[in-house]
CSV table of C-alpha atoms in Angstrom, one decimal:
chain,number,residue,atom,x,y,z
Z,39,MET,CA,7.2,23.9,121.9
Z,40,ALA,CA,5.8,27.0,120.7
Z,41,PHE,CA,7.7,29.6,121.9
Z,42,SER,CA,11.6,28.0,121.7
Z,43,PHE,CA,13.0,30.4,118.6
Z,44,LEU,CA,12.2,32.9,121.4
Z,45,THR,CA,15.0,31.1,123.9
Z,46,GLN,CA,18.7,31.3,122.9
Z,47,GLU,CA,21.0,29.1,124.3
Z,48,LEU,CA,24.7,30.1,124.3
Z,49,ALA,CA,28.1,28.6,126.4
Z,50,ILE,CA,30.5,31.3,127.2
Z,51,ASP,CA,34.7,30.6,128.4
Z,52,LEU,CA,34.7,34.5,129.2
Z,53,GLY,CA,38.5,33.8,129.3
Z,54,THR,CA,40.9,36.9,130.4
Z,55,ALA,CA,42.5,36.6,126.8
Z,56,ASN,CA,39.8,35.2,124.3
Z,57,THR,CA,35.9,35.1,124.8
Z,58,VAL,CA,34.9,32.2,123.0
Z,59,ILE,CA,30.9,31.5,122.5
Z,60,PHE,CA,29.5,28.3,120.8
Z,61,GLN,CA,25.5,27.8,119.9
Z,62,LYS,CA,23.7,25.3,118.6
Z,63,ASP,CA,27.0,23.6,118.6
Z,64,LYS,CA,29.0,25.8,116.3
Z,65,ILE,CA,31.7,28.8,117.3
Z,66,VAL,CA,29.7,31.7,117.0
Z,67,VAL,CA,32.2,34.3,118.6
Z,68,ASP,CA,35.1,34.1,118.7
Z,69,GLU,CA,37.0,37.3,119.7
Z,70,PRO,CA,39.8,39.2,122.1
Z,71,SER,CA,38.2,40.2,125.7
Z,72,ILE,CA,38.8,43.6,124.8
Z,73,ILE,CA,36.9,46.6,124.5
Z,74,ALA,CA,37.1,50.6,123.2
Z,75,ILE,CA,35.0,53.1,126.0
Z,76,ASP,CA,34.6,56.5,125.5
Z,77,VAL,CA,35.7,58.1,128.5
Z,78,ASN,CA,33.2,61.3,128.2
Z,79,THR,CA,30.1,59.0,127.7
Z,80,LYS,CA,31.0,56.1,129.1
Z,81,LYS,CA,29.6,54.2,126.0
Z,82,PRO,CA,31.4,51.6,124.0
Z,83,MET,CA,33.4,51.9,120.7
Z,84,ALA,CA,34.4,48.9,119.8
Z,85,ILE,CA,34.6,45.3,121.1
Z,86,GLY,CA,36.8,42.2,120.6
Z,87,LYS,CA,39.1,42.0,117.5
Z,88,GLU,CA,38.2,45.9,116.6
Z,89,ALA,CA,39.1,47.0,120.3
Z,90,SER,CA,42.1,45.3,120.0
Z,91,LEU,CA,42.8,46.8,117.1
Z,92,TRP,CA,43.5,50.7,119.0
Z,93,GLN,CA,45.2,49.0,122.2
Z,94,GLY,CA,48.0,51.2,122.8
Z,95,LYS,CA,46.9,53.9,119.8
Z,96,THR,CA,43.8,55.8,121.3
Z,97,ASN,CA,44.3,58.9,122.6
Z,98,PRO,CA,42.3,60.6,125.6
Z,99,ASN,CA,38.8,60.7,124.6
Z,100,ILE,CA,39.0,56.6,124.3
Z,101,LYS,CA,40.3,54.2,127.0
Z,102,THR,CA,41.0,50.4,126.0
Z,103,ILE,CA,39.9,47.9,128.4
Z,104,ARG,CA,40.5,44.3,129.3
Z,105,PRO,CA,37.6,44.0,131.8
Z,106,MET,CA,39.2,40.2,133.2
Z,107,LYS,CA,41.9,40.2,134.9
Z,108,ASP,CA,43.9,36.7,136.1
Z,109,GLY,CA,40.3,35.3,135.2
Z,110,VAL,CA,37.8,37.1,137.1
Z,111,ILE,CA,36.0,40.4,136.1
Z,112,ALA,CA,37.6,43.7,136.9
Z,113,ASP,CA,36.2,45.9,135.6
Z,114,PHE,CA,32.4,44.4,136.2
Z,115,GLN,CA,30.8,47.7,133.8
Z,116,ALA,CA,33.2,46.9,131.0
Z,117,ALA,CA,32.1,43.6,131.4
Z,118,GLU,CA,28.2,44.0,131.4
Z,119,HIS,CA,29.3,45.9,127.8
Z,120,MET,CA,31.5,43.8,126.5
Z,121,ILE,CA,29.1,40.5,126.9
Z,122,ARG,CA,26.5,42.0,125.4
Z,123,GLY,CA,27.8,43.3,122.9
Z,124,PHE,CA,28.8,39.7,121.4
Z,125,ILE,CA,25.7,39.3,122.2
Z,126,LYS,CA,24.2,41.7,119.9
Z,127,MET,CA,26.7,40.3,117.7
Z,128,ILE,CA,25.3,37.0,117.5
Z,129,ASN,CA,21.7,38.5,117.4
Z,130,SER,CA,23.1,41.2,114.5
Z,131,LYS,CA,22.6,37.8,112.5
Z,132,ARG,CA,19.3,37.0,112.6
Z,133,ALA,CA,16.2,39.1,112.0
Z,134,SER,CA,13.4,39.3,115.4
Z,135,LEU,CA,10.9,41.7,116.6
Z,136,PHE,CA,11.6,39.8,120.8
Z,137,SER,CA,14.9,39.6,122.4
Z,138,PRO,CA,15.3,36.0,123.0
Z,139,ASN,CA,15.1,34.4,126.7
Z,140,LEU,CA,19.0,33.4,127.1
Z,141,LYS,CA,20.1,30.4,129.4
Z,142,ILE,CA,23.6,30.5,129.9
Z,143,VAL,CA,26.5,28.5,130.6
Z,144,ILE,CA,29.5,30.0,132.0
Z,145,ALA,CA,32.6,29.0,132.4
Z,146,ILE,CA,35.0,30.6,135.4
Z,147,PRO,CA,37.8,29.9,137.0
Z,148,SER,CA,38.3,27.3,140.0
Z,149,GLY,CA,40.0,29.3,142.0
Z,150,SER,CA,36.7,32.2,142.2
Z,151,THR,CA,35.8,34.2,145.1
Z,152,GLU,CA,32.0,33.7,145.7
Z,153,VAL,CA,31.9,37.2,145.2
Z,154,GLU,CA,34.0,37.1,142.1
Z,155,THR,CA,31.5,34.4,140.8
Z,156,ARG,CA,28.6,36.8,141.7
Z,157,ALA,CA,29.7,39.3,139.4
Z,158,VAL,CA,30.2,36.7,136.2
Z,159,ARG,CA,26.7,35.4,137.1
Z,160,ASP,CA,25.2,39.7,137.6
Z,161,ALA,CA,27.0,40.1,134.2
Z,162,ALA,CA,25.3,37.5,132.4
Z,163,GLU,CA,22.5,38.3,133.5
Z,164,HIS,CA,22.6,42.2,133.2
Z,165,SER,CA,23.3,41.2,130.1
Z,166,GLY,CA,19.8,39.3,129.1
Z,167,GLY,CA,20.5,35.7,130.9
Z,168,ARG,CA,17.7,34.6,132.6
Z,169,ASP,CA,19.2,31.2,133.6
Z,170,VAL,CA,22.2,31.3,134.1
Z,171,TYR,CA,24.6,28.0,134.9
Z,172,ILE,CA,28.4,28.2,135.9
Z,173,ILE,CA,30.9,25.6,135.1
Z,174,LEU,CA,34.7,25.6,136.5
Z,175,GLU,CA,37.4,25.7,134.1
Z,176,PRO,CA,39.2,22.6,135.0
Z,177,MET,CA,36.0,20.7,134.1
Z,178,ALA,CA,35.0,22.1,130.9
Z,179,ALA,CA,38.5,21.8,129.3
Z,180,ALA,CA,38.3,18.5,131.4
Z,181,ILE,CA,35.0,17.4,129.1
Z,182,GLY,CA,36.9,19.5,126.1
Z,183,ILE,CA,39.5,17.1,125.3
Z,184,GLY,CA,36.7,14.3,125.9
Z,185,LEU,CA,37.5,12.1,129.3
Z,186,ASN,CA,34.9,10.9,130.8
Z,187,VAL,CA,35.2,12.6,133.5
Z,188,GLU,CA,31.9,10.9,135.4
Z,189,GLU,CA,33.9,7.7,135.5
Z,190,PRO,CA,35.1,6.0,138.8
Z,191,SER,CA,39.2,7.3,137.6
Z,192,GLY,CA,41.3,10.4,138.0
Z,193,HIS,CA,42.2,12.3,135.6
Z,194,MET,CA,44.9,15.5,135.4
Z,195,VAL,CA,44.2,18.3,132.9
Z,196,VAL,CA,46.5,21.9,133.3
Z,197,ASP,CA,44.6,24.2,131.8
Z,198,ILE,CA,46.9,27.3,131.2
Z,199,GLY,CA,45.0,30.6,129.5
Z,200,GLY,CA,45.7,34.0,129.7
Z,201,GLY,CA,45.0,35.2,133.4
Z,202,THR,CA,44.9,31.9,135.4
Z,203,THR,CA,47.0,28.1,135.4
Z,204,GLU,CA,44.3,25.6,136.7
Z,205,CYS,CA,45.6,22.3,137.7
Z,206,ALA,CA,42.9,20.0,138.7
Z,207,VAL,CA,42.1,16.4,139.5
Z,208,ILE,CA,38.8,15.3,138.1
Z,209,SER,CA,36.3,11.7,139.2
Z,210,LEU,CA,32.9,10.7,139.8
Z,211,GLY,CA,31.8,14.3,138.3
Z,212,GLY,CA,33.5,16.4,140.6
Z,213,ILE,CA,37.3,18.1,141.4
Z,214,VAL,CA,39.0,16.1,144.0
Z,215,TRP,CA,41.6,19.2,144.8
Z,216,ASN,CA,43.1,22.2,142.6
Z,217,GLU,CA,45.3,24.8,142.8
Z,218,SER,CA,44.9,27.9,140.5
Z,219,LEU,CA,48.0,30.0,139.9
Z,220,LYS,CA,48.0,33.6,139.0
Z,221,VAL,CA,50.6,33.4,135.9
Z,222,ALA,CA,49.7,31.9,132.6
Z,223,GLY,CA,50.1,33.9,129.5
Z,224,ASP,CA,49.4,37.5,129.6
Z,225,VAL,CA,52.7,36.8,132.9
Z,226,PHE,CA,54.1,35.4,129.7
Z,227,THR,CA,53.7,37.9,127.8
Z,228,SER,CA,55.2,41.1,130.3
Z,229,ASP,CA,58.5,38.6,131.5
Z,230,ILE,CA,58.9,38.8,127.4
Z,231,GLN,CA,58.3,42.8,127.6
Z,232,GLN,CA,60.4,43.1,131.0
Z,233,TYR,CA,63.4,40.3,128.5
Z,234,LEU,CA,63.8,42.8,125.9
Z,235,ARG,CA,64.0,45.9,128.1
Z,236,GLN,CA,66.7,44.8,130.2
Z,237,GLN,CA,68.5,42.5,127.6
Z,238,TYR,CA,68.2,44.6,124.3
Z,239,ASN,CA,67.5,48.0,125.9
Z,240,ILE,CA,63.8,48.4,124.0
Z,241,LYS,CA,60.9,48.3,124.6
Z,242,ILE,CA,57.9,47.1,123.2
Z,243,GLY,CA,54.0,47.0,123.6
Z,244,GLU,CA,51.9,44.6,125.2
Z,245,SER,CA,50.6,43.1,121.5
Z,246,THR,CA,54.4,42.8,120.2
Z,247,ALA,CA,55.0,41.2,122.9
Z,248,GLU,CA,52.2,38.4,122.5
Z,249,LYS,CA,53.6,37.9,118.5
Z,250,ILE,CA,56.8,37.1,120.0
Z,251,LYS,CA,55.4,34.8,122.4
Z,252,ILE,CA,53.3,33.0,119.5
Z,253,ALA,CA,56.2,32.7,117.1
Z,254,VAL,CA,58.9,32.2,118.7
Z,255,GLY,CA,58.1,30.8,122.3
Z,256,ALA,CA,59.4,28.1,123.8
Z,257,ALA,CA,59.4,25.5,127.4
Z,258,ILE,CA,62.7,24.3,126.2
Z,259,PRO,CA,66.0,25.8,124.9
Z,260,ASP,CA,67.0,22.5,122.7
Z,261,LEU,CA,64.1,22.3,120.7
Z,262,GLU,CA,63.9,19.5,117.1
Z,263,THR,CA,63.1,22.0,114.6
Z,264,PRO,CA,63.2,25.7,115.8
Z,265,PRO,CA,61.4,28.4,114.7
Z,266,GLU,CA,62.7,31.5,112.8
Z,267,PRO,CA,64.2,34.4,115.0
Z,268,TYR,CA,61.2,37.2,115.4
Z,269,ILE,CA,62.0,40.1,114.4
Z,270,ALA,CA,61.4,42.9,117.0
Z,271,LYS,CA,60.9,46.5,116.5
Z,272,GLY,CA,60.4,49.2,119.3
Z,273,PRO,CA,62.3,52.7,120.5
Z,274,ASN,CA,66.2,52.4,122.4
Z,275,LEU,CA,65.0,53.2,126.1
Z,276,MET,CA,68.4,55.3,126.5
Z,277,THR,CA,68.2,57.5,123.0
Z,278,ALA,CA,64.5,56.2,121.3
Z,279,TYR,CA,65.7,55.8,118.1
Z,280,PRO,CA,63.9,53.2,116.9
Z,281,VAL,CA,66.5,49.0,116.8
Z,282,GLU,CA,65.7,45.8,115.4
Z,283,VAL,CA,66.8,42.7,117.3
Z,284,PRO,CA,66.3,39.0,115.9
Z,285,VAL,CA,64.4,36.7,119.0
Z,286,SER,CA,65.4,33.4,119.2
Z,287,SER,CA,62.8,30.7,120.7
Z,288,MET,CA,66.4,29.8,123.0
Z,289,GLU,CA,66.1,33.1,124.4
Z,290,ILE,CA,62.5,32.9,124.8
Z,291,ALA,CA,63.0,29.7,126.7
Z,292,HIS,CA,65.5,30.9,129.1
Z,293,CYS,CA,63.1,34.4,130.0
Z,294,LEU,CA,59.9,32.2,130.4
Z,295,ASP,CA,62.0,29.7,132.7
Z,296,LYS,CA,61.0,30.9,136.0
Z,297,SER,CA,57.4,31.6,135.4
Z,298,ILE,CA,57.3,28.2,133.7
Z,299,ALA,CA,59.2,26.9,137.7
Z,300,LYS,CA,55.8,27.9,138.8
Z,301,ILE,CA,53.6,25.8,137.2
Z,302,GLU,CA,55.7,23.0,137.6
Z,303,THR,CA,55.2,23.9,141.4
Z,304,THR,CA,51.4,24.1,141.3
Z,305,ILE,CA,51.6,20.5,139.2
Z,306,ILE,CA,53.6,18.5,141.9
Z,307,ASN,CA,51.6,20.3,145.0
Z,308,VAL,CA,48.1,19.3,143.4
Z,309,LEU,CA,49.9,15.5,142.6
Z,310,GLU,CA,50.9,15.5,146.5
Z,311,GLN,CA,47.3,16.1,147.4
Z,312,THR,CA,46.1,13.5,145.1
Z,313,PRO,CA,45.1,10.2,146.6
Z,314,PRO,CA,46.9,7.4,146.2
Z,315,GLU,CA,44.1,5.1,143.7
Z,316,LEU,CA,43.9,8.4,141.7
Z,317,TYR,CA,47.6,9.3,141.7
Z,318,ALA,CA,48.3,5.8,140.3
Z,319,ASP,CA,45.0,6.2,136.8
Z,320,ILE,CA,47.2,9.7,136.4
Z,321,VAL,CA,50.4,8.1,135.8
Z,322,LYS,CA,48.6,5.3,133.7
Z,323,GLU,CA,47.2,7.9,131.8
Z,324,GLY,CA,49.1,10.5,131.7
Z,325,ILE,CA,48.0,14.6,132.5
Z,326,TYR,CA,45.7,17.1,129.7
Z,327,LEU,CA,47.4,20.8,128.8
Z,328,SER,CA,44.8,22.9,127.8
Z,329,GLY,CA,45.1,26.6,126.9
Z,330,GLY,CA,46.4,28.8,124.8
Z,331,GLY,CA,50.0,28.2,126.8
Z,332,ALA,CA,49.5,25.0,125.8
Z,333,LEU,CA,51.2,25.8,122.8
Z,334,ILE,CA,54.5,27.1,124.1
Z,335,ARG,CA,56.8,24.8,121.9
Z,336,GLY,CA,58.6,22.0,124.4
Z,337,LEU,CA,56.2,22.4,127.4
Z,338,ASP,CA,55.1,19.1,127.0
Z,339,LYS,CA,58.7,17.5,127.0
Z,340,ARG,CA,60.1,20.0,129.7
Z,341,LEU,CA,56.7,18.5,132.4
Z,342,SER,CA,57.2,15.1,131.1
Z,343,ASP,CA,61.0,15.0,131.9
Z,344,LYS,CA,60.4,17.2,135.2
Z,345,LEU,CA,57.8,14.7,136.4
Z,346,LYS,CA,58.3,11.7,134.7
Z,347,ILE,CA,54.5,11.3,134.0
Z,348,PRO,CA,53.7,11.5,130.5
Z,349,PHE,CA,52.1,15.4,129.3
Z,350,HIS,CA,49.6,15.3,126.5
Z,351,VAL,CA,48.6,18.6,124.9
Z,352,ALA,CA,44.6,18.3,124.1
Z,353,GLU,CA,43.6,18.7,120.5
Z,354,ASP,CA,42.8,22.2,119.7
Z,355,PRO,CA,43.8,23.3,123.0
Z,356,LEU,CA,42.5,27.4,122.4
Z,357,ARG,CA,38.9,26.0,122.6
Z,358,ALA,CA,38.7,23.1,124.9
Z,359,VAL,CA,37.1,25.3,127.5
Z,360,ALA,CA,34.3,26.2,125.3
Z,361,ARG,CA,34.1,23.4,123.9
Z,362,GLY,CA,33.6,21.5,127.7
Z,363,THR,CA,31.2,24.6,128.1
Z,364,ASN,CA,28.7,23.4,125.3
Z,365,THR,CA,28.9,19.9,126.0
Z,366,ALA,CA,28.0,21.2,128.6
Z,367,LEU,CA,24.9,22.7,127.9
Z,368,LYS,CA,23.2,20.2,126.1
Z,369,ASN,CA,23.4,18.6,128.8
Z,370,LEU,CA,21.6,21.0,130.4
Z,371,SER,CA,18.2,19.0,131.0
Z,372,LYS,CA,19.6,15.9,132.6
Z,373,ARG,CA,21.5,19.1,134.9
Z,374,HIS,CA,20.1,17.2,138.8
Z,375,SER,CA,22.5,14.3,137.6
Z,376,LEU,CA,25.7,16.7,137.1
Z,377,PRO,CA,27.5,18.1,140.1
Z,378,TYR,CA,29.2,19.7,138.2
Z,379,LEU,CA,27.1,22.8,137.1
Z,380,MET,CA,25.5,25.2,139.6
Z,381,ARG,CA,23.4,27.6,139.6
């Protein structure tokens, strides 16, 4: 095709915490979903990693915004600026007189309302998308994990992202039953902030809580090889003097317990609604964990012990949804036979 160089195909996982964009089977953007905006002019000043370094450190003229909340767009204008900025990031690497026509497949949470879905589609279109297709996150995660979603057997995926946990049973290219829960990575981060405030009278920011989650995050107190405690630093709430406290994985397991219990309940609810034949397939094959939350130490063991069903952590769980979205993009030519792609 003579003008194929004018068409650009992108697979976008627009996550609450991170945005991952695939182009031609390669990750071209993997950045935090955050943007810094000039309060007076409303113009973007930084996006992604650069904007995340500004978080919590801005003056009154600059505002850092995370446009995605609970997996959906909370600030439409900021989301549009952010998507446009990421696309510009890709195109700055190639010299072209014309701005390309964009064909986009974008992943959204399964619990998104029509209005929320429309907002994502509009943001993608306003950022230059000519053809925009939508895929639901649990379906994208299943494809990204490498499951054959079109076969007549049951697969179950639990995708724990930044804003939502998606539990879905998949068979014959469609979602048989799913539930979307607004308890995920962001809630874990705020649990850690609250725990340190109550337990040690120490105030920490979101990014420090995130670092603690990555360094010593755990779902069970008795890990086989626990990580070294993380030294949290911050002001004492009473005196404002600087304090340092070591935080262990055992403490984090205790502080995340209630939130993880909510995820367990959601998984049980989905299993209760699953037809018996598909349930039997799931028990035999096990349940797959994806998303950043799947990296919490001991989570698979805790869930396996509780539900008596094997749990498997996907390979590179952080990018499972993005990989699945990329596979859907590659299959666009046969989209009429793919029930999981929506215009």
